[in-house]
Amino acid sequence: MLRKTVLALIPACALLGVDEVYAAGGAQAIAMFAYGTDECRPVNLVTGPGNIYVAAAKRLLRGRVGIDAEAGPTEIAILADGGADPVYVAADLISQAEHDENAGCLLVTTSPELIEAVQGEVERQRGVSLNRVQVDSALANQSALVLVADLEAGLAVVDEWAAEHLEILTADAGAVARRVRNAGAIFVGPYSPVSLGDYLAGSNHVLPTGGTARHTGGLSVHSFLRSLHLVEYDRPALAEVADHIDALGGAEGLLAHVNAVRVRVPKN
């Protein structure tokens, strides 16, 4: 399976102009990128998800190299009302559960009938995955079906959990989605499953987990860019703001900072 996956990546690398590919994985691959080897030069930035050992290696080497985030086990939250199709809900919960036995799968709904129907559908569909052990473990130990009084309470729950993937399966789903504040990626309506984002839609597949969506977004081109601040004043411009530096530097007791300006533009 791994060999097949690697071979499938080679044409994609060619299309993207990637001319270096290393068949390495796990924590040792993170070390290789951080320190370099005879075959691989050290890099400046390491991105992408992995298992718990990869996340630990990225944490350990943060500072020696830049990292995007410590991506943990995958997560899905589904906010649904009584109109949601339990077949779709169950399929989407299982699709995330097959990633990892520690995957988190959460259904938040206003409908007790939906919860009952989803439980039945999960039993019916869980055998579709080749990773049955992971599915069963994740659904039994890392997942929950949560009944809330109303949509407001549901929004509060999903915002607090700040899931990596959040599906909105409610009436007027687009409007509801725009009220969400914390999520890695939001999938709106019954025909926008997480699988669509994983493979085709264009949303990044490297997303914040473990509640970090409260302060961090997904991987993007911005993760590979650095901002450089360029400051250029002439003498009149510096003289115009010198009094402000007198005040701010004086308040901090950093008189040498003030002096570095005043040797250029002395007070009258």
Coordinates of C-alpha atoms in Angstrom, one line a residue:
M1 CA 0.0 0.0 0.0
L2 CA 2.8 2.4 0.9
R3 CA 4.7 1.7 -2.3
K4 CA 1.5 2.2 -4.3
T5 CA 1.0 5.6 -2.6
V6 CA 4.5 6.7 -3.2
L7 CA 4.4 5.8 -6.8
A8 CA 1.1 7.8 -7.2
L9 CA 2.8 10.9 -5.8
I10 CA 5.7 10.9 -8.3
P11 CA 3.6 12.2 -11.3
A12 CA 2.1 14.9 -9.0
C13 CA 5.6 16.0 -8.0
A14 CA 6.6 16.2 -11.7
L15 CA 3.6 18.4 -12.5
L16 CA 4.5 20.7 -9.6
G17 CA 8.2 20.9 -10.5
V18 CA 9.3 19.1 -7.4
D19 CA 12.7 17.6 -8.2
E20 CA 13.7 16.1 -4.8
V21 CA 11.8 13.2 -3.3
Y22 CA 12.9 11.2 -0.2
A23 CA 11.4 7.9 0.7
A24 CA 11.5 8.5 4.5
G25 CA 8.8 8.9 7.1
G26 CA 8.2 9.1 10.8
A27 CA 10.2 11.0 13.4
Q28 CA 13.5 10.0 11.7
A29 CA 12.4 11.9 8.6
I30 CA 11.8 15.1 10.6
A31 CA 15.3 14.7 12.1
M32 CA 16.7 14.2 8.6
F33 CA 15.1 17.4 7.4
A34 CA 16.3 19.4 10.5
Y35 CA 19.9 18.2 10.6
G36 CA 20.5 17.0 7.1
T37 CA 22.3 13.9 5.8
D38 CA 24.9 13.2 3.1
E39 CA 22.0 12.9 0.7
C40 CA 19.6 15.6 2.0
R41 CA 20.5 19.2 2.9
P42 CA 18.9 20.7 6.0
V43 CA 15.7 22.6 5.4
N44 CA 14.3 25.7 6.9
L45 CA 10.6 24.6 7.3
V46 CA 8.9 21.3 7.9
T47 CA 5.1 21.1 7.3
G48 CA 2.5 18.4 7.3
P49 CA 0.8 15.9 9.6
G50 CA 1.9 12.6 11.0
N51 CA 1.6 10.2 13.9
I52 CA 2.3 11.1 17.5
Y53 CA 6.0 10.5 17.0
V54 CA 6.1 12.9 14.1
A55 CA 4.3 15.6 16.2
A56 CA 6.7 15.0 19.1
A57 CA 9.7 15.3 16.7
K58 CA 8.4 18.6 15.3
R59 CA 7.9 20.0 18.8
L60 CA 11.4 18.9 19.8
L61 CA 13.0 20.5 16.7
R62 CA 10.9 23.7 16.7
G63 CA 13.4 26.5 16.7
R64 CA 16.0 24.6 14.8
V65 CA 13.6 24.5 11.9
G66 CA 10.3 26.2 11.4
I67 CA 7.1 24.1 11.6
D68 CA 3.5 24.7 10.6
A69 CA 1.8 23.1 13.6
E70 CA 1.7 20.0 15.7
A71 CA -1.0 18.3 13.9
G72 CA -2.6 15.6 16.1
P73 CA -5.2 12.9 15.4
T74 CA -7.8 13.9 12.9
E75 CA -11.2 15.3 14.0
I76 CA -14.7 15.8 12.6
A77 CA -17.6 17.7 14.1
I78 CA -21.0 17.7 12.5
L79 CA -23.6 20.3 13.4
A80 CA -27.0 19.0 12.3
D81 CA -30.7 19.5 12.7
G82 CA -33.5 17.1 12.3
G83 CA -33.5 17.5 8.5
A84 CA -30.0 16.0 8.1
D85 CA -29.7 12.6 6.4
P86 CA -28.5 10.0 8.9
V87 CA -26.9 8.0 6.0
Y88 CA -24.7 11.0 5.2
V89 CA -23.9 11.8 8.8
A90 CA -22.9 8.2 9.6
A91 CA -20.7 7.9 6.5
D92 CA -18.9 11.1 7.4
L93 CA -18.2 10.0 10.9
I94 CA -16.8 6.7 9.8
S95 CA -14.7 8.3 7.1
Q96 CA -12.7 10.2 9.7
A97 CA -12.7 7.3 12.2
E98 CA -10.8 5.1 9.7
H99 CA -7.8 7.4 9.9
D100 CA -6.8 6.7 13.4
E101 CA -8.0 4.9 16.5
N102 CA -7.6 8.3 18.3
A103 CA -9.7 10.2 15.7
G104 CA -12.3 12.4 17.3
C105 CA -15.8 12.1 15.7
L106 CA -18.5 14.4 17.2
L107 CA -22.2 14.8 16.2
V108 CA -23.9 17.8 17.7
T109 CA -27.7 17.9 16.9
T110 CA -31.0 19.3 18.1
S111 CA -32.7 16.1 17.1
P112 CA -32.9 12.9 19.3
E113 CA -34.4 11.1 16.3
L114 CA -31.3 11.9 14.3
I115 CA -29.0 10.5 17.0
E116 CA -31.0 7.2 17.0
A117 CA -31.0 7.0 13.2
V118 CA -27.2 7.7 13.0
Q119 CA -26.4 5.0 15.6
G120 CA -28.2 2.5 13.4
E121 CA -26.5 3.7 10.2
V122 CA -23.1 3.6 11.9
E123 CA -23.7 -0.1 12.7
R124 CA -24.8 -0.7 9.1
Q125 CA -21.9 1.1 7.4
R126 CA -18.9 0.6 9.7
G127 CA -17.8 -2.5 7.7
V128 CA -17.2 -0.5 4.6
S129 CA -13.7 0.6 5.8
L130 CA -10.6 -1.6 5.5
N131 CA -9.5 -0.1 8.8
R132 CA -12.2 -1.7 10.9
V133 CA -10.1 -1.8 14.1
Q134 CA -9.4 1.9 13.9
V135 CA -13.0 2.7 13.1
D136 CA -14.4 0.7 16.0
S137 CA -11.8 2.1 18.5
A138 CA -12.3 5.7 17.4
L139 CA -16.1 5.5 17.5
A140 CA -16.1 3.7 20.9
N141 CA -13.5 5.8 22.7
Q142 CA -13.0 9.1 21.0
S143 CA -16.4 10.1 19.8
A144 CA -19.8 11.4 21.0
L145 CA -23.3 12.1 19.9
V146 CA -24.4 15.3 21.6
L147 CA -28.0 16.5 22.0
V148 CA -28.4 20.2 22.4
A149 CA -31.5 22.3 23.1
D150 CA -31.2 24.6 20.0
L151 CA -28.9 25.7 17.3
E152 CA -27.4 28.4 19.4
A153 CA -26.2 25.8 21.9
G154 CA -24.9 23.7 19.1
L155 CA -22.8 26.6 17.7
A156 CA -21.4 27.2 21.2
V157 CA -20.3 23.5 21.4
V158 CA -18.6 23.3 18.0
D159 CA -16.9 26.7 18.6
E160 CA -15.6 25.5 21.9
W161 CA -14.3 22.2 20.4
A162 CA -12.8 24.0 17.4
A163 CA -12.6 20.9 15.2
E164 CA -10.2 20.3 12.4
H165 CA -13.2 19.6 10.1
L166 CA -16.7 20.9 10.7
E167 CA -19.7 20.0 8.6
I168 CA -22.9 22.1 8.8
L169 CA -25.9 20.0 7.9
T170 CA -28.8 22.3 8.9
A171 CA -31.4 24.4 7.3
D172 CA -29.8 27.5 5.8
A173 CA -26.4 25.9 6.2
G174 CA -24.5 28.7 4.5
A175 CA -25.8 31.3 7.0
V176 CA -25.1 29.0 9.9
A177 CA -21.5 28.3 8.7
R178 CA -20.8 32.0 8.6
R179 CA -21.5 32.3 12.3
V180 CA -18.8 29.7 13.2
R181 CA -15.6 31.3 14.6
N182 CA -13.4 28.3 15.4
A183 CA -12.7 25.5 12.9
G184 CA -10.0 24.4 10.6
A185 CA -12.2 24.0 7.6
I186 CA -16.0 24.2 7.3
F187 CA -18.0 22.0 4.9
V188 CA -21.4 23.5 4.1
G189 CA -24.5 21.4 3.2
P190 CA -25.2 17.8 2.5
Y191 CA -23.1 17.6 -0.7
S192 CA -19.8 19.0 0.8
P193 CA -18.4 16.0 2.7
V194 CA -14.9 16.2 4.2
S195 CA -13.7 13.8 1.6
L196 CA -14.3 16.5 -1.0
G197 CA -11.9 18.8 0.8
D198 CA -9.4 16.0 1.4
Y199 CA -8.9 15.3 -2.3
L200 CA -10.3 17.9 -4.6
A201 CA -12.1 21.0 -3.4
G202 CA -8.9 23.1 -2.8
S203 CA -9.1 23.5 0.9
N204 CA -5.8 22.4 2.5
H205 CA -5.6 19.0 4.0
V206 CA -3.2 20.1 6.8
L207 CA -5.5 21.7 9.4
P208 CA -5.3 22.6 13.1
T209 CA -6.3 19.9 15.6
G210 CA -6.7 19.6 19.3
G211 CA -8.5 23.0 19.7
T212 CA -5.7 25.0 18.1
A213 CA -8.2 26.3 15.4
R214 CA -9.0 28.9 18.1
H215 CA -5.7 30.6 17.2
T216 CA -4.3 28.9 14.1
G217 CA -5.4 28.4 10.5
G218 CA -4.6 25.6 8.1
L219 CA -1.5 25.3 6.0
S220 CA -1.4 27.7 3.0
V221 CA 1.0 29.5 0.8
H222 CA 1.5 32.0 3.6
S223 CA 3.1 29.3 5.7
F224 CA 6.0 29.3 3.2
L225 CA 6.4 33.1 3.0
R226 CA 8.3 35.5 5.4
S227 CA 7.6 39.2 5.8
L228 CA 10.5 41.6 5.9
H229 CA 10.0 45.0 7.4
L230 CA 11.7 47.9 5.6
V231 CA 12.0 51.3 7.4
E232 CA 13.4 54.3 5.6
Y233 CA 13.1 57.9 6.9
D234 CA 14.9 61.1 5.9
R235 CA 16.0 63.7 8.4
P236 CA 12.9 65.8 8.3
A237 CA 10.7 62.8 8.8
L238 CA 12.7 61.6 11.8
A239 CA 12.6 65.1 13.3
E240 CA 8.8 65.1 12.9
V241 CA 8.4 62.0 15.2
A242 CA 11.3 62.5 17.5
D243 CA 9.2 63.8 20.3
H244 CA 7.1 60.6 20.3
I245 CA 10.3 58.6 20.7
D246 CA 11.4 60.8 23.6
A247 CA 8.1 60.0 25.3
L248 CA 8.0 56.3 24.6
G249 CA 11.7 55.7 25.3
G250 CA 11.6 57.8 28.4
A251 CA 8.6 55.9 29.7
E252 CA 10.6 52.7 29.4
G253 CA 13.7 54.2 30.8
L254 CA 15.7 53.3 27.7
L255 CA 17.4 56.6 27.3
A256 CA 20.1 55.2 24.9
H257 CA 17.2 54.5 22.5
V258 CA 16.2 58.2 22.7
N259 CA 19.7 59.3 22.3
A260 CA 20.1 57.3 19.1
V261 CA 17.5 59.5 17.6
R262 CA 18.6 62.8 19.3
V263 CA 22.2 62.5 18.0
R264 CA 20.6 62.8 14.6
V265 CA 18.0 65.4 15.2
P266 CA 18.9 67.3 18.4
K267 CA 16.2 69.2 20.3
N268 CA 16.0 72.9 19.5

